[in-house]
Amino acid sequence: MAYSHTLGGMVHRFEDLKTLLARASAPCSGNELAGIAAASAEQRVAARMALADLPLKAFLAEPLVDYDGDEVTRLILDEQHPAAFAPVSHLTVGELRDWLLSEEATGAVLSRLAPGFTPEMAAAVSKLMRAQDLIAVASKIRVVTRFRTTVGLPGRLSTRLQPNHPTDDPAAIAASIVDGLLLESGDAVIGINPVSDSVDSVVTLLTLVDRVREAWGVPAQSCVLAHLTTQMEALRRGAPVDLLFQSIAGTEAANRSFGVNISLLEEAWQAARELGRGTIGDNVMYFETGQGSALSANSHHGLDQQTCEARAYGLARHFRPMLVNTVVGFIGPEYLYDGKQIIRAGLEDHFCGKLLGLPMGCDICYTNHAEADQDDMDVLLNLLGTAGVNYIMGVPGADDIMLNYQSTSFHDALALRALLGLRPAPEFEVWLREGGLARHLELASPLQAVLP
């Protein structure tokens, strides 16, 4: 179906819904690279005005990716809840934007509506919103998950302790874990990106983190971010697996390029839950996403990268994940060119994920060849803190020496907590207050008891 809008005496035509969404998107280098971005600011405004008048029901009638040819589309549409959608089903996209900003749209109301929204609806309304709008609505929504800690409660900010090392050296990784724990990091997850995807390496690292956790009584969950199949083999060998990780995208073809599909994710989800390692909950999946991943795999089906990203959230929510993390500036300047684009994308991702009922975190980051710097990350850090982000990254010195990109540090989380009056996850806070660090981290060779 074609769409049009007259602006300044000129008729702007958009051949289908995916074209309309692409032209309405905020400027970003990825859409320009794909040749789908608005040709001018005037065309972008016309697209947004046409989008504002579009009934939300249109997204149920006109799938952006073919239902029969894409399992993500089938999952999204088959699991959309008509009863949850009913209270807003009469609205246009523009009317939804206004309603979301109203006092009527409380956090409790938005949580009930979440199963009724499709990712495409969330992406569409975000394109009509200023940064302040994205923050204001997201800040209303709390999505709480549990494994050994409770993440996402009001007044809390959690962190992923990310102790990566370029040779997977256990002693160096253990030292980074100690550093992070001393600085109150790790209550979302202690998560290691391994250099090697070998099962033996993954087992070694999982065992290391589990020894730290048990020796010092740390209420935390661990994850080694190898490929899902490698983690599943480690699980079969008896490794102490807490959360299972996988990068996902918004189309079946893009997920195929990651070496996964819904069936494999289902198998992993079931296997991790059967272990029963969570003490207060069974949210066992950890997903990472990022704008541009489908385009980089040439699997975006002509969709703009932000809508593709939102579709990844539609896939993620099926698995009731413990953590979802948009690694916002990691893919590079080909997709988000500079600090302004990264900041906008981070706010869009967080908003869309929360609106769809996901426990959203953000790796506030950039690569060294992007037109961005740490000041840009500080801006996004503080905006997402105000928006109620569930967790951020804790990287030693904010400089990941294995992945070679810039993120946020243990100190950044401490500063944001102090500035906004936020605290760690309650179980983790109790451990800190009861003197766990002082009792267990002896000055005399604290690492020897846990190293393999």
XYZ file of C-alpha atoms in Angstrom:
452
model
C 0.000 0.000 0.000
C 1.324 3.450 -0.928
C 1.324 6.476 1.385
C 1.634 10.190 0.696
C 1.659 13.588 2.346
C 1.543 17.083 0.896
C 4.009 19.527 2.407
C 4.659 23.027 1.092
C 2.640 22.331 -2.036
C 4.703 19.238 -2.861
C 3.285 15.715 -2.705
C 5.687 13.225 -1.121
C 4.890 9.618 -2.002
C 6.097 6.496 -0.171
C 5.568 3.246 -2.004
C 4.965 1.033 1.040
C 5.078 0.967 4.822
C 8.734 0.001 5.100
C 9.667 2.947 2.857
C 7.566 5.296 4.966
C 9.307 4.124 8.156
C 12.748 4.436 6.588
C 12.124 7.981 5.361
C 10.729 8.981 8.782
C 13.823 7.741 10.618
C 16.294 10.032 12.344
C 19.421 10.595 10.240
C 21.916 7.743 10.491
C 24.735 6.536 8.304
C 23.385 2.971 8.102
C 20.187 3.971 6.328
C 22.192 6.189 4.008
C 24.504 3.259 3.265
C 21.460 1.115 2.463
C 20.018 3.807 0.185
C 16.745 4.055 2.099
C 17.194 7.293 4.071
C 15.135 10.423 3.428
C 16.573 12.493 0.584
C 16.022 15.739 2.495
C 14.825 17.108 5.812
C 11.591 18.115 4.080
C 10.971 14.547 2.940
C 11.708 13.289 6.456
C 9.125 15.679 7.927
C 6.548 14.679 5.314
C 7.146 11.011 6.124
C 6.700 11.666 9.827
C 3.458 13.529 9.217
C 2.141 10.674 7.077
C 3.269 8.205 9.733
C 1.522 10.183 12.470
C -1.804 9.732 10.637
C -1.327 5.992 10.170
C -3.624 3.714 12.231
C -1.723 1.329 14.486
C -3.787 -1.522 13.030
C -1.946 -1.054 9.732
C 1.062 -2.857 11.187
C -1.030 -5.970 11.722
C -2.403 -5.850 8.187
C 0.881 -5.139 6.370
C 3.841 -7.213 7.622
C 7.139 -5.537 6.751
C 8.864 -8.877 6.166
C 6.964 -11.733 4.536
C 5.107 -13.884 7.079
C 5.713 -17.151 5.229
C 9.383 -16.436 4.591
C 10.551 -15.163 7.979
C 10.189 -16.933 11.324
C 10.724 -13.720 13.306
C 7.706 -12.169 11.586
C 5.654 -15.259 12.375
C 6.683 -15.174 16.030
C 5.861 -11.471 16.351
C 2.428 -11.710 14.773
C 1.444 -15.062 16.272
C 2.268 -13.856 19.805
C 0.658 -10.426 19.494
C -2.128 -10.208 22.107
C -5.327 -8.634 20.714
C -6.803 -8.180 24.203
C -3.727 -6.285 25.420
C -3.774 -4.162 22.258
C -7.494 -3.361 22.447
C -7.266 -0.230 24.668
C -5.094 1.559 22.084
C -6.163 -0.232 18.901
C -8.200 2.762 17.710
C -5.231 5.145 17.815
C -2.987 6.410 15.061
C 0.778 6.437 15.553
C 0.680 10.154 16.343
C -2.157 9.717 18.806
C -0.218 6.914 20.491
C 2.733 9.247 20.925
C 0.556 11.857 22.608
C -1.129 9.266 24.818
C 2.184 7.732 25.916
C 3.235 11.149 27.191
C -0.008 11.641 29.116
C -0.542 10.999 32.809
C -2.996 8.253 31.892
C -0.158 6.140 30.510
C 1.296 4.987 33.815
C 3.960 2.336 34.167
C 1.406 -0.246 35.258
C -0.832 0.510 32.262
C 2.101 0.333 29.836
C 3.193 -3.004 31.266
C -0.252 -4.445 30.607
C -0.210 -3.124 27.039
C 3.263 -4.464 26.192
C 2.148 -7.854 24.802
C -0.212 -6.045 22.418
C 2.446 -3.888 20.800
C 4.423 -5.188 17.856
C 8.033 -4.051 17.428
C 7.050 -2.150 14.308
C 4.530 -0.103 16.303
C 7.191 0.726 18.882
C 9.686 1.718 16.197
C 7.092 3.844 14.401
C 6.068 5.883 17.440
C 9.710 6.393 18.460
C 10.331 8.102 15.119
C 7.871 10.836 16.122
C 9.495 11.457 19.508
C 12.127 13.896 20.688
C 14.877 12.678 23.001
C 12.956 14.071 25.963
C 9.866 12.088 24.918
C 11.839 8.854 24.687
C 13.249 9.441 28.166
C 9.953 10.479 29.730
C 8.023 7.414 28.562
C 10.781 4.883 29.215
C 11.264 6.224 32.727
C 7.708 5.167 33.594
C 8.317 1.517 32.746
C 10.034 -0.954 35.047
C 10.781 -4.465 33.805
C 12.057 -6.640 36.657
C 13.948 -9.931 36.218
C 15.514 -12.367 38.673
C 18.135 -15.108 38.837
C 20.344 -14.605 41.911
C 19.802 -10.863 41.942
C 16.754 -8.741 41.180
C 17.431 -6.337 38.319
C 15.203 -3.454 37.177
C 13.552 -2.289 40.390
C 12.815 1.429 40.837
C 15.702 3.333 42.348
C 18.252 0.720 41.270
C 21.007 0.661 38.651
C 22.870 -2.571 37.970
C 26.042 -3.292 36.030
C 27.555 -6.022 33.952
C 31.102 -6.586 35.186
C 33.027 -7.123 31.922
C 36.540 -8.433 32.747
C 37.727 -9.262 29.220
C 41.344 -10.093 28.444
C 43.102 -10.448 25.040
C 44.502 -13.915 25.865
C 41.738 -15.189 28.187
C 44.318 -15.247 30.984
C 42.471 -16.481 34.103
C 44.666 -14.529 36.548
C 44.127 -11.250 34.683
C 40.388 -11.890 34.383
C 40.176 -12.736 38.094
C 42.007 -9.512 38.933
C 39.486 -7.516 36.888
C 36.622 -9.295 38.646
C 38.077 -8.369 42.036
C 38.534 -4.776 40.851
C 34.911 -4.625 39.745
C 33.522 -6.181 42.912
C 35.487 -3.722 45.031
C 33.802 -0.945 43.044
C 30.303 -2.434 43.465
C 29.997 -3.795 39.934
C 28.583 -7.113 38.742
C 25.044 -7.278 40.114
C 23.486 -7.720 36.647
C 26.014 -10.315 35.513
C 29.714 -11.084 35.528
C 30.075 -11.574 31.786
C 33.251 -12.457 29.915
C 33.711 -12.122 26.146
C 36.182 -14.938 25.410
C 38.874 -14.679 22.754
C 38.569 -18.384 22.056
C 35.257 -20.018 21.235
C 36.568 -23.418 22.299
C 34.517 -25.428 24.748
C 37.548 -26.013 26.989
C 38.163 -22.270 27.289
C 34.516 -21.588 28.068
C 34.477 -24.278 30.745
C 37.638 -22.816 32.307
C 36.189 -19.310 32.460
C 32.795 -20.440 33.762
C 34.527 -22.440 36.472
C 36.684 -19.459 37.416
C 33.717 -17.115 37.892
C 31.788 -19.767 39.794
C 34.706 -20.263 42.181
C 34.829 -16.537 42.840
C 31.087 -16.456 43.434
C 31.093 -19.400 45.816
C 34.301 -18.507 47.673
C 33.154 -14.984 48.444
C 29.423 -15.571 48.628
C 28.676 -13.130 45.829
C 24.985 -12.969 44.891
C 25.534 -12.679 41.147
C 25.114 -14.637 37.946
C 27.809 -15.404 35.399
C 28.000 -15.764 31.637
C 30.707 -16.461 29.068
C 29.646 -14.854 25.818
C 30.763 -17.546 23.386
C 28.516 -18.799 20.612
C 25.352 -20.407 21.946
C 26.295 -23.847 20.637
C 29.638 -23.686 22.452
C 27.920 -22.722 25.699
C 25.442 -25.573 25.292
C 28.269 -28.064 24.869
C 29.912 -26.665 28.002
C 26.580 -27.120 29.782
C 26.408 -30.733 28.609
C 29.902 -31.300 30.039
C 28.712 -30.145 33.433
C 30.102 -26.602 33.443
C 28.458 -24.210 35.941
C 26.265 -22.343 33.448
C 24.045 -19.570 34.818
C 22.900 -17.377 31.907
C 23.096 -18.391 28.263
C 24.107 -15.645 25.827
C 23.462 -15.012 22.157
C 23.571 -12.072 19.772
C 20.276 -11.832 17.898
C 18.819 -9.708 15.112
C 15.418 -8.822 13.710
C 15.163 -11.144 10.701
C 15.496 -14.872 10.197
C 18.267 -14.385 7.633
C 20.296 -12.133 9.957
C 19.999 -14.670 12.761
C 21.107 -17.362 10.340
C 24.271 -15.346 9.772
C 24.826 -15.569 13.556
C 24.386 -19.330 13.337
C 21.117 -19.466 15.283
C 17.387 -19.833 14.779
C 14.349 -19.891 17.047
C 14.471 -23.670 17.439
C 18.057 -23.538 18.737
C 17.210 -20.680 21.089
C 14.248 -22.678 22.415
C 16.457 -25.705 23.045
C 19.004 -23.583 24.912
C 16.332 -21.818 26.955
C 14.849 -25.114 28.083
C 18.263 -26.604 28.928
C 19.293 -23.627 31.063
C 16.009 -23.576 32.966
C 16.290 -27.292 33.701
C 19.566 -26.670 35.548
C 17.647 -24.736 38.208
C 20.676 -22.689 39.252
C 18.743 -19.486 39.915
C 17.961 -18.965 43.591
C 15.199 -16.341 43.286
C 14.116 -16.598 39.630
C 14.504 -18.453 36.346
C 15.248 -15.699 33.816
C 18.188 -17.433 32.145
C 18.742 -15.800 28.728
C 21.027 -12.876 27.923
C 20.677 -11.260 24.489
C 22.742 -8.564 22.829
C 21.610 -6.554 19.832
C 22.684 -3.504 17.854
C 21.385 -1.244 15.115
C 22.965 -2.229 11.821
C 23.460 -5.956 12.436
C 20.864 -7.020 9.843
C 22.209 -4.552 7.295
C 25.770 -5.746 7.835
C 24.547 -9.274 7.019
C 22.622 -7.970 3.969
C 19.509 -9.365 5.631
C 17.474 -6.246 6.384
C 14.821 -6.726 3.669
C 14.844 -2.996 2.908
C 13.930 -2.081 6.493
C 15.552 0.816 8.308
C 18.024 -0.307 10.925
C 16.064 0.939 13.922
C 12.943 -0.996 12.924
C 15.095 -4.096 12.411
C 16.513 -3.547 15.891
C 13.024 -3.340 17.404
C 12.120 -6.624 15.696
C 15.030 -8.247 17.542
C 13.283 -7.219 20.754
C 10.137 -8.942 19.543
C 12.179 -12.120 19.244
C 13.881 -11.632 22.621
C 10.740 -11.187 24.684
C 9.510 -14.676 23.786
C 12.282 -16.078 25.998
C 11.647 -13.936 29.108
C 15.328 -12.929 29.230
C 17.206 -11.818 32.322
C 19.060 -9.163 30.328
C 18.803 -7.508 26.917
C 21.627 -5.227 25.930
C 21.814 -2.875 22.963
C 25.518 -2.539 22.186
C 24.706 0.769 20.656
C 27.913 2.107 19.109
C 29.874 -1.118 18.725
C 29.191 -2.013 15.097
C 30.846 1.174 13.869
C 30.430 4.484 12.051
C 29.104 2.799 8.928
C 25.837 2.431 10.865
C 25.965 5.183 13.513
C 28.434 7.783 12.345
C 28.949 10.093 15.307
C 28.086 10.837 18.903
C 24.755 12.440 18.035
C 23.588 9.380 16.105
C 24.789 7.015 18.851
C 22.970 9.005 21.544
C 19.733 9.035 19.563
C 19.983 5.308 18.813
C 20.601 4.445 22.456
C 17.490 6.324 23.550
C 15.392 4.778 20.749
C 16.537 1.261 21.592
C 15.908 1.664 25.299
C 12.443 3.124 24.706
C 11.384 0.446 22.219
C 12.648 -2.399 24.377
C 10.909 -1.108 27.496
C 7.645 -0.467 25.614
C 7.729 -4.097 24.457
C 8.280 -5.326 28.017
C 12.004 -6.073 27.956
C 14.633 -5.612 30.700
C 16.793 -3.178 28.743
C 20.419 -2.400 29.412
C 22.831 -0.524 27.208
C 26.491 -0.834 26.382
C 27.120 2.902 26.054
C 30.023 2.634 23.663
C 31.836 3.664 20.519
C 34.638 2.385 18.337
C 37.831 4.369 17.966
C 37.161 5.207 14.315
C 33.741 6.757 15.014
C 33.255 10.509 15.306
C 32.498 10.205 19.018
C 34.309 10.540 22.316
C 33.827 9.910 26.018
C 31.917 13.167 26.464
C 29.255 11.767 24.124
C 29.131 8.614 26.230
C 28.759 10.678 29.399
C 25.751 12.415 27.843
C 24.095 9.119 26.897
C 24.989 7.613 30.279
C 23.186 10.346 32.162
C 20.205 10.386 29.790
C 19.715 6.626 30.107
C 20.121 6.819 33.871
C 17.293 9.352 33.933
C 15.269 7.101 31.592
C 15.540 4.194 34.041
C 17.932 1.875 32.226
C 18.213 -1.485 34.015
C 21.981 -1.813 33.743
C 25.116 -0.563 32.044
C 28.593 -1.980 31.457
C 31.429 -1.922 33.945
C 34.701 -2.155 32.007
C 38.091 -1.525 33.684
C 38.996 2.049 32.759
C 36.098 2.084 30.235
C 38.587 0.645 27.710
C 37.972 -2.943 26.645
C 41.466 -4.233 25.849
C 40.157 -7.359 24.131
C 37.305 -6.008 22.001
C 39.149 -2.707 21.378
C 36.308 -0.289 21.940
C 35.342 2.322 24.516
C 32.515 1.774 26.992
C 31.687 2.784 30.576
C 33.753 2.079 33.669
C 33.111 0.849 37.204
C 33.543 4.461 38.296
C 30.928 5.684 35.797
C 28.311 3.481 37.440
C 29.297 4.731 40.890
C 29.070 8.331 39.690
C 25.646 7.812 38.108
C 24.315 6.084 41.203
C 25.543 8.951 43.363
C 24.155 11.618 41.028
C 20.682 10.084 40.687
C 20.376 8.454 44.106
C 20.409 4.920 42.709
C 21.576 1.717 44.369
C 22.702 -1.740 43.225
C 20.391 -4.753 43.120
C 19.022 -5.403 46.631
C 20.689 -8.794 47.153
C 24.023 -7.382 46.008
C 23.602 -4.336 48.224
C 22.969 -6.525 51.259
C 26.150 -8.457 50.499
C 28.118 -5.229 50.273
C 26.623 -3.826 53.461
C 27.208 -6.989 55.425
C 30.924 -6.709 54.743
C 31.287 -9.456 52.164
C 34.155 -7.680 50.467
C 35.971 -6.894 53.682
C 35.519 -10.433 54.969
C 36.476 -12.398 51.877
C 38.966 -10.299 49.920
C 42.017 -10.919 52.075
C 45.047 -8.825 51.171
C 47.270 -11.916 51.147
C 46.955 -13.494 47.711
C 43.158 -13.180 47.274
C 43.221 -14.809 43.843
C 45.012 -18.032 44.651
C 41.956 -19.833 45.991
C 39.934 -19.351 42.825
C 42.425 -19.687 39.983
C 42.382 -22.983 38.055
